[in-house]
PDB file of C-alpha atoms in Angstrom:
ATOM      1  CA  MET J   1     -20.863  -8.503  12.499  1.00 56.00           C
ATOM      2  CA  VAL J   2     -20.384  -6.301  14.859  1.00 55.00           C
ATOM      3  CA  ARG J   3     -21.734  -2.990  16.464  1.00 55.00           C
ATOM      4  CA  LYS J   4     -20.890  -0.740  19.187  1.00 52.00           C
ATOM      5  CA  LYS J   5     -22.004   1.974  20.786  1.00 51.00           C
ATOM      6  CA  VAL J   6     -21.304   5.370  20.185  1.00 49.00           C
ATOM      7  CA  ARG J   7     -20.336   8.769  22.333  1.00 49.00           C
ATOM      8  CA  ILE J   8     -19.938  11.909  22.060  1.00 45.00           C
ATOM      9  CA  SER J   9     -16.873  14.224  23.426  1.00 43.00           C
ATOM     10  CA  THR J  10     -17.566  17.476  24.186  1.00 46.00           C
ATOM     11  CA  ARG J  11     -13.401  17.753  24.295  1.00 53.00           C
ATOM     12  CA  THR J  12     -11.611  16.026  22.351  1.00 85.00           C
ATOM     13  CA  ILE J  13     -11.556  14.875  18.834  1.00 89.00           C
ATOM     14  CA  GLN J  14     -12.175  11.008  19.086  1.00 92.00           C
ATOM     15  CA  TRP J  15     -13.038   8.009  16.424  1.00 92.00           C
ATOM     16  CA  LYS J  16     -14.204   4.685  16.917  1.00 94.00           C
ATOM     17  CA  CYS J  17     -15.649   1.207  13.914  1.00 95.00           C
ATOM     18  CA  VAL J  18     -19.737   1.543  14.893  1.00 95.00           C
ATOM     19  CA  GLU J  19     -19.885  -1.297  12.534  1.00 95.00           C
ATOM     20  CA  SER J  20     -17.996  -4.139  11.224  1.00 95.00           C
ATOM     21  CA  ARG J  21     -18.777  -7.114   9.263  1.00 95.00           C
ATOM     22  CA  ALA J  22     -17.638  -9.730   6.816  1.00 95.00           C
ATOM     23  CA  ASP J  23     -19.859 -10.705   3.636  1.00 95.00           C
ATOM     24  CA  SER J  24     -18.026 -12.569   2.241  1.00 94.00           C
ATOM     25  CA  LYS J  25     -13.866 -13.850   2.212  1.00 93.00           C
ATOM     26  CA  ARG J  26     -13.698 -10.644  -0.899  1.00 93.00           C
ATOM     27  CA  LEU J  27     -15.723  -7.928   0.562  1.00 96.00           C
ATOM     28  CA  TYR J  28     -15.338  -6.562   4.406  1.00 97.00           C
ATOM     29  CA  TYR J  29     -17.257  -3.732   6.002  1.00 97.00           C
ATOM     30  CA  GLY J  30     -16.641  -1.114   7.972  1.00 97.00           C
ATOM     31  CA  ARG J  31     -18.049   1.878   9.104  1.00 97.00           C
ATOM     32  CA  PHE J  32     -16.181   4.752  11.660  1.00 97.00           C
ATOM     33  CA  ILE J  33     -17.597   7.247  12.948  1.00 96.00           C
ATOM     34  CA  LEU J  34     -15.061  11.021  13.381  1.00 95.00           C
ATOM     35  CA  SER J  35     -16.672  13.206  16.056  1.00 92.00           C
ATOM     36  CA  PRO J  36     -17.262  16.425  17.816  1.00 93.00           C
ATOM     37  CA  LEU J  37     -15.818  18.685  14.573  1.00 93.00           C
ATOM     38  CA  MET J  38     -16.152  22.012  13.906  1.00 92.00           C
ATOM     39  CA  LYS J  39     -18.338  23.586  10.960  1.00 89.00           C
ATOM     40  CA  GLY J  40     -16.889  22.369   7.431  1.00 91.00           C
ATOM     41  CA  GLN J  41     -14.372  20.287   8.935  1.00 93.00           C
ATOM     42  CA  ALA J  42     -16.256  17.638   8.553  1.00 94.00           C
ATOM     43  CA  ASP J  43     -16.742  17.809   4.546  1.00 94.00           C
ATOM     44  CA  THR J  44     -12.458  18.861   4.510  1.00 95.00           C
ATOM     45  CA  ILE J  45     -11.390  15.351   6.124  1.00 95.00           C
ATOM     46  CA  GLY J  46     -13.813  13.757   4.267  1.00 96.00           C
ATOM     47  CA  ILE J  47     -13.175  14.271   1.450  1.00 95.00           C
ATOM     48  CA  ALA J  48      -8.884  13.499   1.736  1.00 95.00           C
ATOM     49  CA  MET J  49      -9.813  10.379   3.316  1.00 96.00           C
ATOM     50  CA  ARG J  50     -11.892   9.328   0.423  1.00 96.00           C
ATOM     51  CA  ARG J  51      -9.903  10.204  -2.012  1.00 95.00           C
ATOM     52  CA  ALA J  52      -6.673   8.471  -0.188  1.00 95.00           C
ATOM     53  CA  LEU J  53      -8.811   5.486   0.746  1.00 96.00           C
ATOM     54  CA  LEU J  54      -9.428   4.933  -3.636  1.00 94.00           C
ATOM     55  CA  GLY J  55      -5.805   6.557  -4.774  1.00 92.00           C
ATOM     56  CA  GLU J  56      -3.618   5.719  -2.239  1.00 92.00           C
ATOM     57  CA  ILE J  57      -4.033   2.414  -1.271  1.00 94.00           C
ATOM     58  CA  GLU J  58      -1.018  -0.533  -2.739  1.00 92.00           C
ATOM     59  CA  GLY J  59      -2.321  -3.679  -3.322  1.00 93.00           C
ATOM     60  CA  THR J  60      -1.424  -7.052  -5.001  1.00 94.00           C
ATOM     61  CA  CYS J  61      -2.650  -8.497  -8.126  1.00 93.00           C
ATOM     62  CA  ILE J  62      -1.373 -10.805 -11.568  1.00 95.00           C
ATOM     63  CA  THR J  63      -0.149  -8.609 -14.465  1.00 93.00           C
ATOM     64  CA  ARG J  64       0.051 -10.586 -16.902  1.00 92.00           C
ATOM     65  CA  ALA J  65       0.208 -14.140 -17.783  1.00 92.00           C
ATOM     66  CA  LYS J  66       2.015 -16.714 -20.641  1.00 90.00           C
ATOM     67  CA  SER J  67       1.451 -19.628 -22.136  1.00 86.00           C
ATOM     68  CA  GLU J  68       3.364 -21.137 -25.170  1.00 79.00           C
ATOM     69  CA  LYS J  69      -0.360 -23.012 -26.778  1.00 73.00           C
ATOM     70  CA  VAL J  70      -1.362 -19.686 -27.404  1.00 74.00           C
ATOM     71  CA  LEU J  71      -1.531 -17.708 -29.948  1.00 71.00           C
ATOM     72  CA  HIS J  72      -3.504 -14.921 -29.807  1.00 73.00           C
ATOM     73  CA  GLU J  73      -5.713 -13.504 -26.172  1.00 76.00           C
ATOM     74  CA  TYR J  74      -8.726 -14.266 -28.137  1.00 78.00           C
ATOM     75  CA  SER J  75      -7.718 -17.966 -29.677  1.00 81.00           C
ATOM     76  CA  THR J  76      -9.504 -21.151 -28.060  1.00 83.00           C
ATOM     77  CA  ILE J  77      -7.476 -24.933 -26.523  1.00 85.00           C
ATOM     78  CA  VAL J  78      -9.467 -27.657 -27.236  1.00 88.00           C
ATOM     79  CA  GLY J  79      -9.855 -29.312 -24.278  1.00 91.00           C
ATOM     80  CA  ILE J  80     -10.458 -26.204 -22.249  1.00 92.00           C
ATOM     81  CA  GLN J  81     -14.362 -24.706 -22.044  1.00 93.00           C
ATOM     82  CA  GLU J  82     -12.346 -20.411 -22.168  1.00 92.00           C
ATOM     83  CA  SER J  83     -11.099 -18.754 -24.116  1.00 90.00           C
ATOM     84  CA  VAL J  84      -8.061 -17.462 -23.597  1.00 89.00           C
ATOM     85  CA  HIS J  85     -10.075 -14.273 -23.000  1.00 90.00           C
ATOM     86  CA  GLU J  86     -11.894 -15.587 -20.310  1.00 93.00           C
ATOM     87  CA  ILE J  87      -9.388 -17.288 -18.197  1.00 93.00           C
ATOM     88  CA  LEU J  88      -7.485 -14.116 -18.094  1.00 92.00           C
ATOM     89  CA  MET J  89     -10.334 -11.688 -17.337  1.00 94.00           C
ATOM     90  CA  ASN J  90     -10.600 -14.835 -13.963  1.00 95.00           C
ATOM     91  CA  LEU J  91      -7.382 -14.409 -13.432  1.00 95.00           C
ATOM     92  CA  LYS J  92      -7.970 -10.802 -13.162  1.00 94.00           C
ATOM     93  CA  GLU J  93     -10.409 -11.229 -10.549  1.00 94.00           C
ATOM     94  CA  ILE J  94      -8.498 -13.415  -7.595  1.00 96.00           C
ATOM     95  CA  VAL J  95      -7.277 -11.383  -4.453  1.00 96.00           C
ATOM     96  CA  LEU J  96      -3.912 -11.523  -3.249  1.00 95.00           C
ATOM     97  CA  ARG J  97      -2.639 -10.388   0.106  1.00 93.00           C
ATOM     98  CA  SER J  98       1.041  -9.423   0.481  1.00 90.00           C
ATOM     99  CA  ASN J  99       3.915  -7.304   1.068  1.00 81.00           C
ATOM    100  CA  LEU J 100       6.635  -7.343  -1.963  1.00 78.00           C
ATOM    101  CA  TYR J 101       7.691  -5.102  -3.950  1.00 77.00           C
ATOM    102  CA  GLY J 102       8.402  -5.456  -7.562  1.00 79.00           C
ATOM    103  CA  THR J 103       7.815  -8.337  -9.691  1.00 87.00           C
ATOM    104  CA  ARG J 104       6.981 -11.437  -8.798  1.00 91.00           C
ATOM    105  CA  ASP J 105       6.674 -14.998 -10.386  1.00 93.00           C
ATOM    106  CA  ALA J 106       3.841 -17.465 -10.042  1.00 95.00           C
ATOM    107  CA  SER J 107       3.008 -20.326 -12.598  1.00 95.00           C
ATOM    108  CA  ILE J 108       0.043 -22.672 -12.669  1.00 95.00           C
ATOM    109  CA  CYS J 109       0.342 -26.448 -14.232  1.00 94.00           C
ATOM    110  CA  VAL J 110      -2.973 -28.462 -13.949  1.00 94.00           C
ATOM    111  CA  LYS J 111      -3.505 -31.605 -15.678  1.00 93.00           C
ATOM    112  CA  GLY J 112      -7.147 -32.092 -16.591  1.00 87.00           C
ATOM    113  CA  PRO J 113      -9.857 -33.238 -16.879  1.00 95.00           C
ATOM    114  CA  GLY J 114     -11.447 -30.735 -13.523  1.00 94.00           C
ATOM    115  CA  TYR J 115     -11.669 -27.225 -12.210  1.00 95.00           C
ATOM    116  CA  VAL J 116      -9.092 -25.501 -12.342  1.00 96.00           C
ATOM    117  CA  THR J 117      -9.029 -22.331  -9.339  1.00 96.00           C
ATOM    118  CA  ALA J 118      -6.726 -19.826  -7.600  1.00 96.00           C
ATOM    119  CA  GLN J 119      -5.871 -22.823  -4.719  1.00 95.00           C
ATOM    120  CA  ASP J 120      -3.637 -24.391  -8.223  1.00 96.00           C
ATOM    121  CA  ILE J 121      -2.160 -21.352  -7.984  1.00 96.00           C
ATOM    122  CA  ILE J 122       1.559 -21.707  -6.918  1.00 95.00           C
ATOM    123  CA  LEU J 123       3.006 -18.822  -5.942  1.00 94.00           C
ATOM    124  CA  PRO J 124       6.146 -16.932  -4.294  1.00 91.00           C
ATOM    125  CA  PRO J 125       6.731 -17.151  -0.396  1.00 87.00           C
ATOM    126  CA  SER J 126       5.301 -13.490   0.774  1.00 84.00           C
ATOM    127  CA  VAL J 127       1.945 -13.382  -1.332  1.00 92.00           C
ATOM    128  CA  GLU J 128      -1.277 -15.546  -0.816  1.00 94.00           C
ATOM    129  CA  ILE J 129      -4.367 -15.722  -1.760  1.00 95.00           C
ATOM    130  CA  VAL J 130      -6.996 -14.807  -0.326  1.00 95.00           C
ATOM    131  CA  ASP J 131     -10.083 -16.729  -1.496  1.00 95.00           C
ATOM    132  CA  ASN J 132      -8.406 -19.866  -2.621  1.00 94.00           C
ATOM    133  CA  THR J 133     -11.532 -21.046  -4.554  1.00 94.00           C
ATOM    134  CA  GLN J 134     -11.823 -17.872  -7.146  1.00 95.00           C
ATOM    135  CA  TYR J 135     -12.737 -20.098 -10.511  1.00 96.00           C
ATOM    136  CA  ILE J 136     -10.150 -20.233 -13.438  1.00 96.00           C
ATOM    137  CA  ALA J 137     -10.885 -22.615 -15.766  1.00 95.00           C
ATOM    138  CA  ASN J 138     -12.729 -25.887 -16.879  1.00 95.00           C
ATOM    139  CA  LEU J 139      -9.793 -28.630 -18.453  1.00 95.00           C
ATOM    140  CA  THR J 140     -13.390 -30.853 -20.316  1.00 94.00           C
ATOM    141  CA  GLU J 141     -10.122 -33.184 -21.891  1.00 93.00           C
ATOM    142  CA  PRO J 142      -6.918 -34.826 -19.955  1.00 94.00           C
ATOM    143  CA  ILE J 143      -4.564 -31.937 -21.720  1.00 91.00           C
ATOM    144  CA  ASN J 144      -2.362 -30.005 -19.312  1.00 91.00           C
ATOM    145  CA  LEU J 145      -3.080 -26.200 -18.275  1.00 91.00           C
ATOM    146  CA  CYS J 146       0.188 -24.336 -17.822  1.00 92.00           C
ATOM    147  CA  MET J 147       0.598 -20.652 -17.590  1.00 93.00           C
ATOM    148  CA  GLU J 148       3.508 -18.415 -16.213  1.00 94.00           C
ATOM    149  CA  LEU J 149       2.352 -15.463 -14.362  1.00 95.00           C
ATOM    150  CA  LYS J 150       3.182 -11.937 -12.802  1.00 94.00           C
ATOM    151  CA  ILE J 151       2.536 -10.256  -9.481  1.00 94.00           C
ATOM    152  CA  GLU J 152       2.975  -6.866  -8.956  1.00 92.00           C
ATOM    153  CA  ARG J 153       1.993  -4.146  -6.122  1.00 90.00           C
ATOM    154  CA  ASP J 154       0.936  -1.028  -7.021  1.00 90.00           C
ATOM    155  CA  ARG J 155      -1.252   1.988  -5.904  1.00 89.00           C
ATOM    156  CA  GLY J 156      -4.292   2.331  -8.358  1.00 89.00           C
ATOM    157  CA  TYR J 157      -5.055   0.757 -11.346  1.00 87.00           C
ATOM    158  CA  ARG J 158      -3.173   0.166 -14.373  1.00 88.00           C
ATOM    159  CA  ILE J 159      -4.849  -0.797 -18.193  1.00 84.00           C
ATOM    160  CA  LYS J 160      -3.221  -2.608 -20.587  1.00 77.00           C
ATOM    161  CA  THR J 161      -2.449  -1.111 -23.730  1.00 71.00           C
ATOM    162  CA  THR J 162      -0.912  -2.500 -27.360  1.00 64.00           C
ATOM    163  CA  ASN J 163       2.608  -1.208 -26.353  1.00 64.00           C
ATOM    164  CA  ASN J 164       1.986  -4.191 -23.488  1.00 63.00           C
ATOM    165  CA  PHE J 165       2.219  -6.935 -25.383  1.00 63.00           C
ATOM    166  CA  GLN J 166       4.224  -9.695 -26.027  1.00 68.00           C
ATOM    167  CA  GLU J 167       4.820 -12.697 -27.886  1.00 67.00           C
ATOM    168  CA  GLY J 168       3.167 -15.525 -26.412  1.00 70.00           C
ATOM    169  CA  SER J 169       2.218 -13.122 -22.758  1.00 84.00           C
ATOM    170  CA  TYR J 170      -0.096 -11.556 -22.528  1.00 87.00           C
ATOM    171  CA  PRO J 171      -1.318  -8.338 -19.461  1.00 90.00           C
ATOM    172  CA  ILE J 172      -4.206  -8.423 -18.026  1.00 92.00           C
ATOM    173  CA  ASP J 173      -6.048  -5.184 -16.392  1.00 90.00           C
ATOM    174  CA  ALA J 174      -4.690  -4.604 -13.257  1.00 90.00           C
ATOM    175  CA  VAL J 175      -6.717  -3.040 -10.310  1.00 91.00           C
ATOM    176  CA  PHE J 176      -4.531  -3.125  -7.095  1.00 93.00           C
ATOM    177  CA  MET J 177      -6.862  -0.683  -4.887  1.00 93.00           C
ATOM    178  CA  PRO J 178      -7.453  -2.857  -1.880  1.00 96.00           C
ATOM    179  CA  VAL J 179     -10.547  -0.872  -1.459  1.00 96.00           C
ATOM    180  CA  ARG J 180     -13.778  -0.914  -3.810  1.00 95.00           C
ATOM    181  CA  ASN J 181     -15.510   1.951  -1.983  1.00 96.00           C
ATOM    182  CA  ALA J 182     -16.107   4.546   0.644  1.00 96.00           C
ATOM    183  CA  ASN J 183     -18.485   6.654   1.407  1.00 96.00           C
ATOM    184  CA  TYR J 184     -18.613   9.560   3.401  1.00 96.00           C
ATOM    185  CA  SER J 185     -21.631  11.689   5.533  1.00 96.00           C
ATOM    186  CA  ILE J 186     -22.253  14.259   7.918  1.00 95.00           C
ATOM    187  CA  HIS J 187     -24.630  14.723  11.077  1.00 95.00           C
ATOM    188  CA  SER J 188     -24.894  17.852  12.547  1.00 93.00           C
ATOM    189  CA  TYR J 189     -26.132  18.837  16.048  1.00 90.00           C
ATOM    190  CA  VAL J 190     -25.577  21.379  18.870  1.00 88.00           C
ATOM    191  CA  ASN J 191     -24.441  20.454  22.336  1.00 81.00           C
ATOM    192  CA  GLY J 192     -25.384  23.288  24.274  1.00 80.00           C
ATOM    193  CA  ASN J 193     -24.562  27.025  22.241  1.00 82.00           C
ATOM    194  CA  GLU J 194     -22.173  25.296  20.029  1.00 83.00           C
ATOM    195  CA  LYS J 195     -22.629  23.810  16.764  1.00 88.00           C
ATOM    196  CA  HIS J 196     -20.814  20.281  15.938  1.00 92.00           C
ATOM    197  CA  GLU J 197     -20.652  18.236  13.151  1.00 94.00           C
ATOM    198  CA  MET J 198     -19.795  13.739  13.558  1.00 95.00           C
ATOM    199  CA  LEU J 199     -18.495  11.908  10.124  1.00 96.00           C
ATOM    200  CA  PHE J 200     -19.438   9.245   9.206  1.00 97.00           C
ATOM    201  CA  ILE J 201     -17.200   6.933   6.786  1.00 97.00           C
ATOM    202  CA  GLU J 202     -17.870   3.678   5.674  1.00 97.00           C
ATOM    203  CA  ILE J 203     -15.374   1.765   3.698  1.00 97.00           C
ATOM    204  CA  TRP J 204     -15.846  -2.043   1.404  1.00 97.00           C
ATOM    205  CA  THR J 205     -13.039  -4.101   0.665  1.00 97.00           C
ATOM    206  CA  ASN J 206     -11.778  -7.282  -0.940  1.00 96.00           C
ATOM    207  CA  GLY J 207     -10.457  -8.254   1.936  1.00 95.00           C
ATOM    208  CA  SER J 208      -7.409  -7.957   1.265  1.00 95.00           C
ATOM    209  CA  LEU J 209      -7.404  -5.216   3.952  1.00 94.00           C
ATOM    210  CA  THR J 210      -9.448  -5.120   7.013  1.00 95.00           C
ATOM    211  CA  PRO J 211     -11.756  -1.485   6.453  1.00 96.00           C
ATOM    212  CA  LYS J 212      -9.655  -0.201  10.317  1.00 96.00           C
ATOM    213  CA  GLU J 213      -5.933  -1.240   8.462  1.00 95.00           C
ATOM    214  CA  ALA J 214      -7.296   0.945   4.720  1.00 96.00           C
ATOM    215  CA  LEU J 215      -8.884   3.682   7.226  1.00 95.00           C
ATOM    216  CA  TYR J 216      -4.520   3.331   9.463  1.00 94.00           C
ATOM    217  CA  GLU J 217      -2.637   2.811   5.593  1.00 92.00           C
ATOM    218  CA  ALA J 218      -4.664   5.864   4.444  1.00 94.00           C
ATOM    219  CA  SER J 219      -4.201   8.244   7.062  1.00 93.00           C
ATOM    220  CA  ARG J 220      -0.322   7.471   7.543  1.00 90.00           C
ATOM    221  CA  ASN J 221      -0.379   8.338   3.115  1.00 89.00           C
ATOM    222  CA  LEU J 222      -2.637  11.500   3.925  1.00 91.00           C
ATOM    223  CA  ILE J 223       0.186  12.118   6.792  1.00 87.00           C
ATOM    224  CA  ASP J 224       2.726  11.725   3.885  1.00 85.00           C
ATOM    225  CA  LEU J 225       1.384  13.883   1.529  1.00 85.00           C
ATOM    226  CA  PHE J 226       1.254  17.527   3.962  1.00 83.00           C
ATOM    227  CA  LEU J 227       4.885  16.667   5.680  1.00 79.00           C
ATOM    228  CA  PRO J 228       6.635  19.395   3.127  1.00 79.00           C
ATOM    229  CA  PHE J 229       3.934  21.694   4.403  1.00 79.00           C
ATOM    230  CA  LEU J 230       5.914  22.053   7.750  1.00 74.00           C
ATOM    231  CA  HIS J 231       9.380  22.240   5.855  1.00 66.00           C
ATOM    232  CA  ALA J 232       8.068  25.105   4.101  1.00 62.00           C
ATOM    233  CA  GLU J 233       9.573  27.764   5.783  1.00 59.00           C
ATOM    234  CA  GLU J 234      13.242  25.949   5.462  1.00 56.00           C
ATOM    235  CA  GLU J 235      12.635  25.250   2.271  1.00 54.00           C
ATOM    236  CA  ASN J 236      12.105  28.870   1.174  1.00 57.00           C
ATOM    237  CA  SER J 237      15.380  29.839   2.926  1.00 55.00           C
ATOM    238  CA  HIS J 238      17.200  27.096   0.597  1.00 52.00           C
ATOM    239  CA  PHE J 239      16.290  28.488  -2.446  1.00 50.00           C
ATOM    240  CA  GLU J 240      17.096  32.042  -1.084  1.00 53.00           C
ATOM    241  CA  ASN J 241      20.086  31.384  -1.692  1.00 54.00           C
ATOM    242  CA  ASN J 242      20.109  29.115  -4.055  1.00 52.00           C
ATOM    243  CA  GLU J 243      17.230  29.241  -6.832  1.00 50.00           C
ATOM    244  CA  HIS J 244      18.814  25.878  -8.662  1.00 47.00           C
ATOM    245  CA  LYS J 245      20.078  23.921  -5.956  1.00 45.00           C
ATOM    246  CA  VAL J 246      19.158  22.558  -3.008  1.00 45.00           C
ATOM    247  CA  THR J 247      21.172  22.331   0.017  1.00 45.00           C
ATOM    248  CA  LEU J 248      21.258  18.250   2.027  1.00 43.00           C
ATOM    249  CA  PRO J 249      21.413  18.060   6.157  1.00 43.00           C
ATOM    250  CA  LEU J 250      24.677  18.353   7.075  1.00 39.00           C
ATOM    251  CA  PHE J 251      24.820  15.463   8.791  1.00 46.00           C
ATOM    252  CA  THR J 252      25.814  12.883   6.973  1.00 49.00           C
ATOM    253  CA  PHE J 253      24.780   8.965   7.764  1.00 53.00           C
ATOM    254  CA  HIS J 254      28.655   7.969   8.866  1.00 53.00           C
ATOM    255  CA  ASP J 255      28.695  10.616  11.318  1.00 56.00           C
ATOM    256  CA  ARG J 256      25.992   9.027  13.083  1.00 54.00           C
ATOM    257  CA  LEU J 257      27.188   5.682  13.176  1.00 51.00           C
ATOM    258  CA  ALA J 258      30.817   6.255  14.113  1.00 55.00           C
ATOM    259  CA  LYS J 259      28.899   7.665  16.422  1.00 56.00           C
ATOM    260  CA  LEU J 260      26.223   4.504  17.554  1.00 54.00           C
ATOM    261  CA  ARG J 261      29.354   2.454  17.163  1.00 49.00           C
ATOM    262  CA  LYS J 262      31.405   4.123  20.104  1.00 52.00           C
ATOM    263  CA  ASN J 263      28.303   2.288  21.647  1.00 51.00           C
ATOM    264  CA  LYS J 264      26.649  -1.112  19.871  1.00 49.00           C
ATOM    265  CA  ASN J 265      28.574  -3.381  17.723  1.00 50.00           C
ATOM    266  CA  GLU J 266      27.584  -4.126  13.935  1.00 49.00           C
ATOM    267  CA  ILE J 267      26.510  -7.358  14.590  1.00 48.00           C
ATOM    268  CA  THR J 268      23.392  -4.846  16.531  1.00 57.00           C
ATOM    269  CA  PHE J 269      22.767  -3.291  13.441  1.00 58.00           C
ATOM    270  CA  LYS J 270      22.038  -5.996  11.616  1.00 58.00           C
ATOM    271  CA  SER J 271      19.778  -7.159  13.643  1.00 61.00           C
ATOM    272  CA  ILE J 272      17.640  -3.852  14.286  1.00 71.00           C
ATOM    273  CA  PHE J 273      15.371  -3.585  10.798  1.00 73.00           C
ATOM    274  CA  ILE J 274      13.350  -1.016   8.991  1.00 75.00           C
ATOM    275  CA  ASP J 275      10.185  -2.603  10.347  1.00 70.00           C
ATOM    276  CA  GLN J 276      11.213  -1.524  13.965  1.00 68.00           C
ATOM    277  CA  LEU J 277      11.677   1.925  13.077  1.00 71.00           C
ATOM    278  CA  GLU J 278       8.927   4.660  12.931  1.00 70.00           C
ATOM    279  CA  LEU J 279       8.524   4.876   9.662  1.00 75.00           C
ATOM    280  CA  SER J 280       5.972   6.264   7.356  1.00 75.00           C
ATOM    281  CA  PRO J 281       5.274   4.498   4.455  1.00 74.00           C
ATOM    282  CA  ARG J 282       6.547   5.774   1.667  1.00 77.00           C
ATOM    283  CA  ILE J 283      10.091   5.985   3.345  1.00 81.00           C
ATOM    284  CA  TYR J 284       9.590   2.153   4.393  1.00 79.00           C
ATOM    285  CA  ASN J 285       8.313   1.005   0.568  1.00 78.00           C
ATOM    286  CA  CYS J 286      11.154   2.876  -0.528  1.00 82.00           C
ATOM    287  CA  LEU J 287      13.765   1.209   1.555  1.00 83.00           C
ATOM    288  CA  LYS J 288      13.062  -1.918   0.902  1.00 80.00           C
ATOM    289  CA  ARG J 289      12.443  -1.983  -2.912  1.00 79.00           C
ATOM    290  CA  SER J 290      15.913  -0.379  -2.821  1.00 81.00           C
ATOM    291  CA  ASN J 291      16.509  -3.929  -0.242  1.00 80.00           C
ATOM    292  CA  ILE J 292      17.057  -1.817   2.673  1.00 82.00           C
ATOM    293  CA  HIS J 293      16.039  -4.236   5.310  1.00 77.00           C
ATOM    294  CA  THR J 294      18.530  -3.983   7.963  1.00 78.00           C
ATOM    295  CA  LEU J 295      19.865  -0.604  11.057  1.00 76.00           C
ATOM    296  CA  SER J 296      23.224  -1.558   9.386  1.00 76.00           C
ATOM    297  CA  ASP J 297      22.257  -1.887   5.479  1.00 78.00           C
ATOM    298  CA  LEU J 298      20.856   1.943   6.083  1.00 78.00           C
ATOM    299  CA  LEU J 299      23.576   3.009   8.137  1.00 76.00           C
ATOM    300  CA  ASN J 300      26.037   1.982   5.351  1.00 78.00           C
ATOM    301  CA  ASN J 301      24.274   4.446   2.530  1.00 77.00           C
ATOM    302  CA  SER J 302      25.542   8.447   2.770  1.00 74.00           C
ATOM    303  CA  GLN J 303      22.786  11.631   1.894  1.00 71.00           C
ATOM    304  CA  GLU J 304      23.574  10.769  -1.431  1.00 74.00           C
ATOM    305  CA  ASP J 305      23.032   7.151  -2.506  1.00 78.00           C
ATOM    306  CA  LEU J 306      19.184   7.568  -0.655  1.00 78.00           C
ATOM    307  CA  MET J 307      18.215  10.721  -2.761  1.00 77.00           C
ATOM    308  CA  LYS J 308      18.557   8.483  -5.391  1.00 79.00           C
ATOM    309  CA  ILE J 309      16.457   6.441  -4.726  1.00 81.00           C
ATOM    310  CA  GLU J 310      13.308   6.710  -6.730  1.00 76.00           C
ATOM    311  CA  ASN J 311      10.312   9.023  -4.793  1.00 74.00           C
ATOM    312  CA  PHE J 312      12.407   9.352  -2.361  1.00 77.00           C
ATOM    313  CA  ARG J 313      13.142  13.187  -0.722  1.00 75.00           C
ATOM    314  CA  ILE J 314      15.169  15.587   1.467  1.00 72.00           C
ATOM    315  CA  GLU J 315      12.563  15.307   4.054  1.00 74.00           C
ATOM    316  CA  ASP J 316      12.967  12.312   4.490  1.00 76.00           C
ATOM    317  CA  VAL J 317      16.557  11.892   4.332  1.00 75.00           C
ATOM    318  CA  LYS J 318      16.134  14.664   8.145  1.00 73.00           C
ATOM    319  CA  GLN J 319      13.057  12.114   9.011  1.00 75.00           C
ATOM    320  CA  ILE J 320      15.161   9.573   8.697  1.00 75.00           C
ATOM    321  CA  LEU J 321      18.504  11.105  10.680  1.00 72.00           C
ATOM    322  CA  GLY J 322      15.807  12.909  13.313  1.00 71.00           C
ATOM    323  CA  ILE J 323      15.436   8.770  14.026  1.00 70.00           C
ATOM    324  CA  LEU J 324      19.602   8.727  14.239  1.00 67.00           C
ATOM    325  CA  GLU J 325      19.832  10.350  16.977  1.00 62.00           C
ATOM    326  CA  ILE J 326      17.013   8.585  19.097  1.00 59.00           C
ATOM    327  CA  GLU J 327      18.688   5.891  18.648  1.00 54.00           C
ATOM    328  CA  LYS J 328      21.649   6.872  19.515  1.00 51.00           C
ATOM    329  CA  ARG J 329      20.505   8.556  22.638  1.00 51.00           C
ATOM    330  CA  TYR J 330      19.126   4.950  23.788  1.00 48.00           C
ATOM    331  CA  ALA J 331      22.209   2.749  23.054  1.00 48.00           C
TER     332      ALA J 331
END
């Protein structure tokens, strides 16, 4: 456990981690402080941060399991101590860490007798298990337990429904949220003649993220949500000109590409990954899902192509155009 002394700044708002500990592989705790704040600001920030921590951060988990020997979810298999339902519940408890996008395949193939744990899962390269000791099943006889698994990355939670059932394949209630709990408290104090507030935020995570990483991701996601309001006046002018049509920026990626090519060759573009660009998490995730990994991939897409990407907005195009302008200056 790490503790730090807290110093209050009367000039600028500052934050600090005042306590940090790992209670287990699947339970991390962090306590943070933000001050000095004016009256009412702590409550505004605390409510928004708590909701973002619990609902806006993406996580990875097992969402489906399939086995040819299984007749239905509540059946039992000779030689296995647990029912199929109990095995699915144990798979639900496995905590994964990854930056994958879309659905990935994993599998289990173990011969008994013996215990089956998370370390027996064969994972894709981009995924790792936080706690390999997580129990799955107990094979009491020399039989084979083979299951195909589906792994996904998303936010929030997903409850299995009757529509999700397929022959021999069963959905698992998916809890993608890496933050298990988040609380905030407010302390008021007087500094001279001024009354200030101090915001304390407590975060518990499942080990796939540290509380500090969770706080960072939640903050970035909140910023992304409020960015459209910064362009409200500009968007209103677009609607005044054409009520039903949204106007795209006048510049195109191919125009910027032509200017960039005057100073750099195509090989350089391929060596610049979008990870190196100062993109917001949401824009970065959208591009990754569309297999756009380098600056070259990005420049090969027109504005119209990018606007077809799910959850991509005009503000995102403008932000990328601004980044390309910076790249041109340093080219």
